[in-house]
Amino acid sequence: MSKESYDEVPYPTGAIQFTQPQRLAGAVAWAGWAPPPLRGARVLEIGCATGGNLVPLAARHPDWILVGVDYSPGQIETAVQLAGQMGLDNLRFVAASVEEITPAWGQFDYIITHGVYSWVPAPVQAAILRVSRENLAAQGVAYISFNTLPGWHWRGVIRDFLLQFTPSHLSGAQKVAHAMTLLQTFQAATPPDTPMGQLLKREVPALLKAHPSYVLHEFYESDNRPLHLAEFMRRAESAGLRYASDVAQPDVDGLLLSDPARALMAAQGEAGTAAVLQMRDYLRGEQFHRALLVHAERQPERGRPAALADRLAGLGLVGQFMPHPNPKAPAGALLCRLTNHAIAAPTPEQRGLIDVLNAAWPGAVTVDKLLGTAVETEDARAVESYLKALIADGAVRVLGAAQTLRGNASADPPQIDRCCRLQLECGLDTVTTLTHEVFRPDALQAQIMRLADGQRPGAAVTQALQDWARQNPEQLVNSSGERIDAAPLIEYMPQLVLDFMHGPAREAGLLAPTVAESASAERA
């Protein structure tokens, strides 16, 4: 990845939900490893860009120490300014290459390298693995994402096509524009029933919606080196590291695999773990990995065959479910917020588990609290199996600790989380939810969030919002960008505030927690 193209069309700043340390701790623990501590955690991010991933972590965890490294001085300057505006003194940004990081930088519980490894030359890849070993605490976990084979073979066809038919003299922005036009023309000219037509039908719509930075750096950079998981595992082993799991693949027990798939994977057992996991990638057509690495000398500490309560002891479980909005969905079907997958109507026993998760959202509860709903039933074992299946599907997420994060949507004065309000005050057009996801408010929602500071009574928030709407009618637009008449909107403003607090703010995790984090929220 060249510094020039990186600065010309930078990646958008923002939280990367898969890299949240609570999630990394939960994923590695679910796979059988003792997770690093969350209390007083030390976090290093390689390729931090303008700091959008680390800043909300620093704001919400003042006891953490965080360091961001990027080889673009311009992006680091922006990151430093943002951290200063938000008054963060537990976060440091450094303009440097990963090759400049030495053991003198210290040890970190979590080392995050997202969107870098596949896009840099071999010496830099080696440096990423070296730092992930030398600077990783004894019980630490390193996260490295990369494009993987066999799935990226298909995208490689599109990359080869664009590289061959895009003039090399174009600027980065011009290449992106050329790619959009060329791909649409190519798709229109390709018979849809051919293998190429089917590939374009699957890939082009997503690329047309992608951020320009993704298209430029994914398809035009000289370095884009997808590799098989087995090869990555060999490289990690040579560097003194061991593959533990993938944060985005929670089905570590193979519960969702078909019987033939299990048989294929089992047949690779004598060839070793790498061969088994590589077969899984072929079965899935995997395109991207979010790998978790630990020190090579470590052994799994949390046996996977153990009882579920023991396996999840001390961890947190989070999920949210709602009635399926599709009227054609089976009666009683639910929609999972974390995966957008439909699940069948739960039994009364399973429903108790769903209700506990929904009541805690966006916080995480302990397995004891969840399974406590099943202890009084005759089918507790079936409820345990149901929970394991939800975890395997990603419908329930394992975190490193239970957290009490639920806010009160009916509170007066209303209050949005402080980090979200600070992000808006700093001029950002997105905020980071309590689940470490990106939320993009419209102009009216952003103004509600600024005003709901926990000091103004609800009536004062409504009055200030009405005044703002009268003074800024040009900012009142619908989801299609069309202007909305201010007069009826202003009259309806009290209900709009309530609807936002009980709707998007509650569902996305924007409310200020009633209890920031329980005393037992983070592992010592």
GROMACS .gro file of C-alpha atoms in nm, residues 46 54 112 148 161 283 297 311 371 381:
model
   10
   46ILE     CA    1  -0.088  -0.110   1.387
   54LEU     CA    2  -0.896   0.368   1.932
  112ILE     CA    3  -0.464  -0.512   1.656
  148THR     CA    4  -0.769  -1.539   0.217
  161PHE     CA    5  -0.962  -0.725  -1.503
  283LEU     CA    6  -1.620  -2.565   0.230
  297GLU     CA    7   0.421  -2.209   2.388
  311ARG     CA    8  -1.663  -2.294   2.968
  371LEU     CA    9  -2.911  -2.053   3.225
  381ARG     CA   10  -3.003  -2.942   2.873
   0.00000   0.00000   0.00000
